[in-house]
Amino acid sequence: MMREWNRAWIYSQIDAPEDNHGSLKNQRNDLFDYADQMDLEVVGFSQDTGGSLECSQNGLMEMMQAARDGKFEVLLIKRVDRLSRYPGKTLGLLRELERLGIQVFSPLEGQIHSESFKPFAVIRGGAPDVKRPGSQ
């Protein structure tokens, strides 16, 4: 059976305001290797620094716009907390990606689904029904 996806987007994120230790480069390299292992064509990548809700998340917004525009079918991230440190926001992002038909994979966590993430969001006190990415 032929899989229906082969285009990937790589998203990297660190909590620090600057990448003094090359963490973004390491994440990106690991994810490009992971894409090769999965036989995926990387069609784009974006990244962000800083971990607060107030920081600019241009890379996340770029990735979500590319998803809405149908530019890729697979999102590769190092870990699910790279999307957001806020469980409710992460859940909202996962739900929108799933609604758009995007598969999310991590070399450390495998395939990531909103349903498997939901209990964590509720336990951590996250808002379970975030409507739009970036909403607070």
Tab-separated table of N, CA and C in Angstrom:
chain	number	residue	atom	x	y	z
A	1	MET	N	0.845	-1.192	0.000
A	1	MET	CA	0.000	0.000	0.000
A	1	MET	C	0.887	1.251	0.000
A	2	MET	N	0.604	2.159	-0.889
A	2	MET	CA	1.381	3.387	-1.019
A	2	MET	C	0.885	4.410	0.005
A	3	ARG	N	1.826	5.024	0.730
A	3	ARG	CA	1.396	6.060	1.666
A	3	ARG	C	1.047	7.316	0.887
A	4	GLU	N	0.201	8.143	1.471
A	4	GLU	CA	-0.337	9.301	0.774
A	4	GLU	C	0.428	10.587	1.063
A	5	TRP	N	1.557	10.486	1.733
A	5	TRP	CA	2.301	11.690	2.058
A	5	TRP	C	3.790	11.466	1.855
A	6	ASN	N	4.459	12.543	1.435
A	6	ASN	CA	5.901	12.472	1.285
A	6	ASN	C	6.594	13.810	1.491
A	7	ARG	N	5.833	14.884	1.713
A	7	ARG	CA	6.426	16.203	1.928
A	7	ARG	C	6.412	16.536	3.421
A	8	ALA	N	7.558	17.000	3.908
A	8	ALA	CA	7.679	17.287	5.343
A	8	ALA	C	8.118	18.727	5.582
A	9	TRP	N	7.707	19.217	6.742
A	9	TRP	CA	8.161	20.505	7.255
A	9	TRP	C	8.871	20.215	8.565
A	10	ILE	N	9.980	20.889	8.789
A	10	ILE	CA	10.736	20.746	10.034
A	10	ILE	C	10.543	22.013	10.850
A	11	TYR	N	10.155	21.827	12.124
A	11	TYR	CA	10.014	22.964	13.037
A	11	TYR	C	10.898	22.723	14.255
A	12	SER	N	11.759	23.700	14.540
A	12	SER	CA	12.657	23.628	15.692
A	12	SER	C	12.377	24.800	16.616
A	13	GLN	N	12.574	24.569	17.913
A	13	GLN	CA	12.328	25.636	18.887
A	13	GLN	C	13.196	25.407	20.114
A	14	ILE	N	13.724	26.499	20.673
A	14	ILE	CA	14.416	26.449	21.963
A	14	ILE	C	13.845	27.542	22.848
A	15	ASP	N	13.945	27.350	24.159
A	15	ASP	CA	13.405	28.320	25.112
A	15	ASP	C	14.306	29.532	25.305
A	16	ALA	N	15.584	29.396	25.019
A	16	ALA	CA	16.531	30.494	25.226
A	16	ALA	C	16.305	31.609	24.206
A	17	PRO	N	16.602	32.857	24.587
A	17	PRO	CA	16.425	33.964	23.648
A	17	PRO	C	17.434	33.949	22.504
A	18	GLU	N	18.583	33.289	22.703
A	18	GLU	CA	19.601	33.158	21.667
A	18	GLU	C	20.117	31.731	21.669
A	19	ASP	N	20.585	31.292	20.511
A	19	ASP	CA	21.082	29.922	20.364
A	19	ASP	C	22.604	29.909	20.498
A	20	ASN	N	23.087	30.088	21.720
A	20	ASN	CA	24.523	30.158	21.976
A	20	ASN	C	25.222	28.808	21.876
A	21	HIS	N	24.490	27.713	21.966
A	21	HIS	CA	25.096	26.381	22.003
A	21	HIS	C	24.797	25.541	20.760
A	22	GLY	N	24.201	26.134	19.755
A	22	GLY	CA	23.914	25.406	18.522
A	22	GLY	C	22.770	24.414	18.627
A	23	SER	N	21.869	24.590	19.599
A	23	SER	CA	20.760	23.651	19.799
A	23	SER	C	19.811	23.614	18.608
A	24	LEU	N	19.518	24.773	18.018
A	24	LEU	CA	18.618	24.795	16.860
A	24	LEU	C	19.238	24.038	15.690
A	25	LYS	N	20.533	24.264	15.469
A	25	LYS	CA	21.219	23.559	14.390
A	25	LYS	C	21.196	22.054	14.634
A	26	ASN	N	21.434	21.634	15.867
A	26	ASN	CA	21.406	20.207	16.208
A	26	ASN	C	20.013	19.615	15.992
A	27	GLN	N	18.966	20.328	16.465
A	27	GLN	CA	17.589	19.860	16.243
A	27	GLN	C	17.313	19.706	14.751
A	28	ARG	N	17.659	20.745	14.003
A	28	ARG	CA	17.406	20.746	12.566
A	28	ARG	C	18.141	19.590	11.882
A	29	ASN	N	19.420	19.398	12.209
A	29	ASN	CA	20.186	18.297	11.608
A	29	ASN	C	19.580	16.946	11.952
A	30	ASP	N	19.198	16.753	13.224
A	30	ASP	CA	18.569	15.491	13.641
A	30	ASP	C	17.268	15.253	12.872
A	31	LEU	N	16.500	16.313	12.669
A	31	LEU	CA	15.218	16.175	11.982
A	31	LEU	C	15.393	15.949	10.483
A	32	PHE	N	16.413	16.544	9.887
A	32	PHE	CA	16.700	16.251	8.478
A	32	PHE	C	17.108	14.783	8.329
A	33	ASP	N	17.909	14.271	9.272
A	33	ASP	CA	18.276	12.847	9.254
A	33	ASP	C	17.039	11.965	9.406
A	34	TYR	N	16.143	12.357	10.305
A	34	TYR	CA	14.898	11.613	10.534
A	34	TYR	C	14.046	11.602	9.258
A	35	ALA	N	13.978	12.751	8.577
A	35	ALA	CA	13.233	12.828	7.310
A	35	ALA	C	13.834	11.865	6.284
A	36	ASP	N	15.156	11.798	6.232
A	36	ASP	CA	15.810	10.854	5.315
A	36	ASP	C	15.431	9.416	5.653
A	37	GLN	N	15.441	9.089	6.939
A	37	GLN	CA	15.078	7.734	7.369
A	37	GLN	C	13.645	7.392	6.979
A	38	MET	N	12.764	8.395	7.011
A	38	MET	CA	11.353	8.181	6.680
A	38	MET	C	11.082	8.348	5.186
A	39	ASP	N	12.138	8.622	4.406
A	39	ASP	CA	12.025	8.823	2.971
A	39	ASP	C	11.063	9.970	2.646
A	40	LEU	N	11.248	11.088	3.355
A	40	LEU	CA	10.425	12.273	3.163
A	40	LEU	C	11.240	13.378	2.503
A	41	GLU	N	10.593	14.155	1.667
A	41	GLU	CA	11.211	15.340	1.078
A	41	GLU	C	10.907	16.530	1.988
A	42	VAL	N	11.945	17.189	2.488
A	42	VAL	CA	11.747	18.376	3.326
A	42	VAL	C	11.508	19.559	2.397
A	43	VAL	N	10.317	20.144	2.510
A	43	VAL	CA	9.937	21.257	1.644
A	43	VAL	C	10.039	22.600	2.354
A	44	GLY	N	10.293	22.578	3.655
A	44	GLY	CA	10.445	23.822	4.392
A	44	GLY	C	10.815	23.572	5.828
A	45	PHE	N	11.369	24.591	6.441
A	45	PHE	CA	11.640	24.512	7.873
A	45	PHE	C	11.583	25.904	8.462
A	46	SER	N	11.255	25.941	9.735
A	46	SER	CA	11.209	27.206	10.462
A	46	SER	C	11.622	26.940	11.889
A	47	GLN	N	11.929	28.013	12.592
A	47	GLN	CA	12.402	27.869	13.967
A	47	GLN	C	12.066	29.101	14.776
A	48	ASP	N	12.065	28.909	16.088
A	48	ASP	CA	11.812	30.005	17.021
A	48	ASP	C	12.755	29.889	18.204
A	49	THR	N	13.028	31.029	18.824
A	49	THR	CA	13.757	31.072	20.092
A	49	THR	C	12.886	31.771	21.114
A	50	GLY	N	13.089	31.464	22.379
A	50	GLY	CA	12.302	32.053	23.458
A	50	GLY	C	11.103	31.193	23.777
A	51	GLY	N	10.706	31.146	25.042
A	51	GLY	CA	9.657	30.226	25.428
A	51	GLY	C	8.378	30.841	25.948
A	52	SER	N	8.300	32.149	26.076
A	52	SER	CA	7.100	32.728	26.674
A	52	SER	C	6.033	32.992	25.625
A	53	LEU	N	4.808	33.129	26.069
A	53	LEU	CA	3.706	33.443	25.156
A	53	LEU	C	3.895	34.806	24.493
A	54	GLU	N	4.624	35.698	25.153
A	54	GLU	CA	4.803	37.035	24.631
A	54	GLU	C	5.844	37.098	23.519
A	55	CYS	N	6.721	36.084	23.413
A	55	CYS	CA	7.773	36.135	22.404
A	55	CYS	C	7.175	35.942	21.012
A	56	SER	N	7.874	36.462	20.031
A	56	SER	CA	7.447	36.279	18.644
A	56	SER	C	7.596	34.811	18.272
A	57	GLN	N	6.596	34.272	17.644
A	57	GLN	CA	6.644	32.880	17.197
A	57	GLN	C	6.457	32.848	15.685
A	58	ASN	N	7.294	33.620	15.003
A	58	ASN	CA	7.187	33.716	13.554
A	58	ASN	C	7.370	32.369	12.876
A	59	GLY	N	8.282	31.547	13.388
A	59	GLY	CA	8.510	30.231	12.804
A	59	GLY	C	7.300	29.334	12.925
A	60	LEU	N	6.651	29.354	14.082
A	60	LEU	CA	5.441	28.564	14.302
A	60	LEU	C	4.318	29.052	13.389
A	61	MET	N	4.174	30.375	13.288
A	61	MET	CA	3.137	30.933	12.421
A	61	MET	C	3.411	30.596	10.956
A	62	GLU	N	4.684	30.628	10.543
A	62	GLU	CA	5.042	30.270	9.171
A	62	GLU	C	4.691	28.804	8.892
A	63	MET	N	5.013	27.916	9.847
A	63	MET	CA	4.708	26.499	9.680
A	63	MET	C	3.201	26.281	9.586
A	64	MET	N	2.422	26.924	10.454
A	64	MET	CA	0.975	26.741	10.436
A	64	MET	C	0.371	27.279	9.135
A	65	GLN	N	0.891	28.381	8.622
A	65	GLN	CA	0.384	28.914	7.355
A	65	GLN	C	0.706	27.950	6.217
A	66	ALA	N	1.903	27.393	6.222
A	66	ALA	CA	2.272	26.411	5.193
A	66	ALA	C	1.357	25.186	5.281
A	67	ALA	N	0.996	24.788	6.514
A	67	ALA	CA	0.065	23.658	6.694
A	67	ALA	C	-1.297	24.002	6.113
A	68	ARG	N	-1.792	25.194	6.410
A	68	ARG	CA	-3.097	25.619	5.888
A	68	ARG	C	-3.085	25.723	4.360
A	69	ASP	N	-1.921	26.055	3.802
A	69	ASP	CA	-1.784	26.179	2.348
A	69	ASP	C	-1.547	24.835	1.664
A	70	GLY	N	-1.487	23.753	2.443
A	70	GLY	CA	-1.319	22.418	1.871
A	70	GLY	C	0.071	22.124	1.342
A	71	LYS	N	1.091	22.786	1.885
A	71	LYS	CA	2.449	22.622	1.371
A	71	LYS	C	3.151	21.361	1.860
A	72	PHE	N	2.633	20.722	2.906
A	72	PHE	CA	3.250	19.507	3.425
A	72	PHE	C	2.203	18.632	4.091
A	73	GLU	N	2.570	17.347	4.276
A	73	GLU	CA	1.672	16.386	4.921
A	73	GLU	C	2.212	15.879	6.257
A	74	VAL	N	3.502	16.122	6.519
A	74	VAL	CA	4.146	15.603	7.727
A	74	VAL	C	4.919	16.732	8.400
A	75	LEU	N	4.704	16.890	9.699
A	75	LEU	CA	5.479	17.827	10.505
A	75	LEU	C	6.445	17.023	11.351
A	76	LEU	N	7.718	17.405	11.321
A	76	LEU	CA	8.737	16.758	12.148
A	76	LEU	C	9.198	17.734	13.221
A	77	ILE	N	9.127	17.286	14.471
A	77	ILE	CA	9.564	18.084	15.618
A	77	ILE	C	10.402	17.192	16.534
A	78	LYS	N	11.288	17.783	17.297
A	78	LYS	CA	12.143	16.994	18.203
A	78	LYS	C	11.311	16.322	19.294
A	79	ARG	N	10.428	17.099	19.910
A	79	ARG	CA	9.502	16.609	20.948
A	79	ARG	C	8.233	17.450	20.853
A	80	VAL	N	7.151	16.927	21.393
A	80	VAL	CA	5.874	17.648	21.315
A	80	VAL	C	5.947	18.996	22.030
A	81	ASP	N	6.773	19.125	23.063
A	81	ASP	CA	6.843	20.410	23.765
A	81	ASP	C	7.558	21.490	22.950
A	82	ARG	N	8.082	21.148	21.778
A	82	ARG	CA	8.659	22.172	20.894
A	82	ARG	C	7.551	23.024	20.276
A	83	LEU	N	6.339	22.488	20.161
A	83	LEU	CA	5.216	23.286	19.647
A	83	LEU	C	4.846	24.376	20.638
A	84	SER	N	4.799	24.023	21.908
A	84	SER	CA	4.483	24.982	22.970
A	84	SER	C	4.729	24.316	24.313
A	85	ARG	N	5.104	25.101	25.281
A	85	ARG	CA	5.238	24.606	26.657
A	85	ARG	C	3.899	24.651	27.388
A	86	TYR	N	2.891	25.197	26.727
A	86	TYR	CA	1.571	25.341	27.333
A	86	TYR	C	0.665	24.245	26.778
A	87	PRO	N	0.272	23.286	27.616
A	87	PRO	CA	-0.475	22.112	27.126
A	87	PRO	C	-1.729	22.444	26.330
A	88	GLY	N	-2.494	23.419	26.752
A	88	GLY	CA	-3.712	23.765	26.024
A	88	GLY	C	-3.406	24.274	24.622
A	89	LYS	N	-2.378	25.073	24.509
A	89	LYS	CA	-1.975	25.582	23.194
A	89	LYS	C	-1.459	24.435	22.325
A	90	THR	N	-0.668	23.545	22.914
A	90	THR	CA	-0.153	22.396	22.168
A	90	THR	C	-1.307	21.557	21.640
A	91	LEU	N	-2.287	21.302	22.485
A	91	LEU	CA	-3.445	20.509	22.085
A	91	LEU	C	-4.190	21.184	20.933
A	92	GLY	N	-4.370	22.488	21.018
A	92	GLY	CA	-5.036	23.221	19.941
A	92	GLY	C	-4.269	23.125	18.629
A	93	LEU	N	-2.963	23.234	18.692
A	93	LEU	CA	-2.136	23.113	17.496
A	93	LEU	C	-2.242	21.711	16.906
A	94	LEU	N	-2.150	20.688	17.758
A	94	LEU	CA	-2.261	19.305	17.277
A	94	LEU	C	-3.613	19.066	16.619
A	95	ARG	N	-4.673	19.579	17.226
A	95	ARG	CA	-6.010	19.399	16.643
A	95	ARG	C	-6.129	20.075	15.286
A	96	GLU	N	-5.594	21.284	15.166
A	96	GLU	CA	-5.680	21.958	13.870
A	96	GLU	C	-4.847	21.217	12.830
A	97	LEU	N	-3.654	20.777	13.194
A	97	LEU	CA	-2.830	20.023	12.247
A	97	LEU	C	-3.555	18.759	11.787
A	98	GLU	N	-4.185	18.048	12.718
A	98	GLU	CA	-4.944	16.847	12.350
A	98	GLU	C	-6.115	17.196	11.428
A	99	ARG	N	-6.801	18.282	11.726
A	99	ARG	CA	-7.928	18.717	10.883
A	99	ARG	C	-7.441	19.005	9.463
A	100	LEU	N	-6.211	19.481	9.334
A	100	LEU	CA	-5.629	19.786	8.032
A	100	LEU	C	-5.017	18.548	7.362
A	101	GLY	N	-5.055	17.407	8.058
A	101	GLY	CA	-4.510	16.171	7.498
A	101	GLY	C	-3.011	16.015	7.671
A	102	ILE	N	-2.429	16.774	8.587
A	102	ILE	CA	-0.983	16.731	8.825
A	102	ILE	C	-0.671	15.660	9.870
A	103	GLN	N	0.289	14.802	9.551
A	103	GLN	CA	0.794	13.799	10.488
A	103	GLN	C	1.968	14.430	11.239
A	104	VAL	N	2.049	14.249	12.562
A	104	VAL	CA	3.129	14.821	13.358
A	104	VAL	C	3.990	13.684	13.892
A	105	PHE	N	5.302	13.794	13.662
A	105	PHE	CA	6.241	12.770	14.106
A	105	PHE	C	7.411	13.394	14.842
A	106	SER	N	7.931	12.636	15.791
A	106	SER	CA	9.121	12.996	16.554
A	106	SER	C	10.037	11.785	16.609
A	107	PRO	N	11.341	11.987	16.405
A	107	PRO	CA	12.246	10.844	16.516
A	107	PRO	C	12.295	10.287	17.939
A	108	LEU	N	11.935	11.084	18.921
A	108	LEU	CA	11.961	10.655	20.323
A	108	LEU	C	10.629	10.088	20.796
A	109	GLU	N	9.518	10.529	20.175
A	109	GLU	CA	8.187	10.167	20.657
A	109	GLU	C	7.324	9.438	19.626
A	110	GLY	N	7.832	9.246	18.419
A	110	GLY	CA	7.049	8.575	17.390
A	110	GLY	C	5.964	9.481	16.843
A	111	GLN	N	4.853	8.868	16.401
A	111	GLN	CA	3.749	9.666	15.892
A	111	GLN	C	2.980	10.266	17.060
A	112	ILE	N	2.641	11.532	16.926
A	112	ILE	CA	1.977	12.275	17.998
A	112	ILE	C	0.553	12.587	17.564
A	113	HIS	N	-0.420	12.238	18.413
A	113	HIS	CA	-1.841	12.484	18.152
A	113	HIS	C	-2.411	13.344	19.271
A	114	SER	N	-3.406	14.147	18.951
A	114	SER	CA	-4.040	14.967	19.980
A	114	SER	C	-4.721	14.105	21.029
A	115	GLU	N	-5.301	12.978	20.625
A	115	GLU	CA	-6.001	12.118	21.589
A	115	GLU	C	-5.054	11.552	22.646
A	116	SER	N	-3.854	11.228	22.256
A	116	SER	CA	-2.905	10.701	23.237
A	116	SER	C	-2.322	11.820	24.088
A	117	PHE	N	-2.409	13.057	23.617
A	117	PHE	CA	-1.881	14.195	24.362
A	117	PHE	C	-2.901	14.766	25.332
A	118	LYS	N	-4.201	14.593	25.059
A	118	LYS	CA	-5.264	15.217	25.850
A	118	LYS	C	-5.156	14.971	27.355
A	119	PRO	N	-4.942	13.732	27.834
A	119	PRO	CA	-4.867	13.536	29.289
A	119	PRO	C	-3.774	14.372	29.938
A	120	PHE	N	-2.643	14.520	29.252
A	120	PHE	CA	-1.563	15.337	29.790
A	120	PHE	C	-2.011	16.786	29.924
A	121	ALA	N	-2.705	17.296	28.911
A	121	ALA	CA	-3.162	18.685	28.944
A	121	ALA	C	-4.126	18.920	30.095
A	122	VAL	N	-5.017	17.970	30.326
A	122	VAL	CA	-5.988	18.120	31.406
A	122	VAL	C	-5.292	18.043	32.770
A	123	ILE	N	-4.383	17.095	32.920
A	123	ILE	CA	-3.650	16.954	34.180
A	123	ILE	C	-2.848	18.206	34.479
A	124	ARG	N	-2.211	18.780	33.452
A	124	ARG	CA	-1.376	19.957	33.647
A	124	ARG	C	-2.194	21.240	33.735
A	125	GLY	N	-3.509	21.142	33.574
A	125	GLY	CA	-4.353	22.319	33.717
A	125	GLY	C	-4.508	23.123	32.444
A	126	GLY	N	-4.145	22.545	31.314
A	126	GLY	CA	-4.274	23.256	30.046
A	126	GLY	C	-5.722	23.402	29.637
A	127	ALA	N	-5.985	24.401	28.833
A	127	ALA	CA	-7.332	24.594	28.304
A	127	ALA	C	-7.572	23.557	27.214
A	128	PRO	N	-8.518	22.629	27.397
A	128	PRO	CA	-8.682	21.543	26.448
A	128	PRO	C	-9.290	21.937	25.109
A	129	ASP	N	-9.856	23.116	24.977
A	129	ASP	CA	-10.523	23.470	23.730
A	129	ASP	C	-9.998	24.778	23.149
A	130	VAL	N	-8.723	24.824	22.895
A	130	VAL	CA	-8.134	25.996	22.251
A	130	VAL	C	-8.619	26.018	20.809
A	131	LYS	N	-9.167	27.132	20.387
A	131	LYS	CA	-9.791	27.203	19.072
A	131	LYS	C	-8.796	27.493	17.955
A	132	ARG	N	-7.826	28.386	18.182
A	132	ARG	CA	-6.900	28.793	17.124
A	132	ARG	C	-5.484	28.757	17.666
A	133	PRO	N	-4.517	28.350	16.839
A	133	PRO	CA	-3.128	28.422	17.274
A	133	PRO	C	-2.762	29.852	17.587
A	134	GLY	N	-1.968	30.042	18.594
A	134	GLY	CA	-1.537	31.369	18.973
A	134	GLY	C	-2.515	32.088	19.876
A	135	SER	N	-3.737	31.565	20.044
A	135	SER	CA	-4.670	32.216	20.964
A	135	SER	C	-4.249	31.907	22.375
A	136	GLN	N	-4.564	32.821	23.268
A	136	GLN	CA	-4.096	32.640	24.653
A	136	GLN	C	-5.233	32.588	25.622
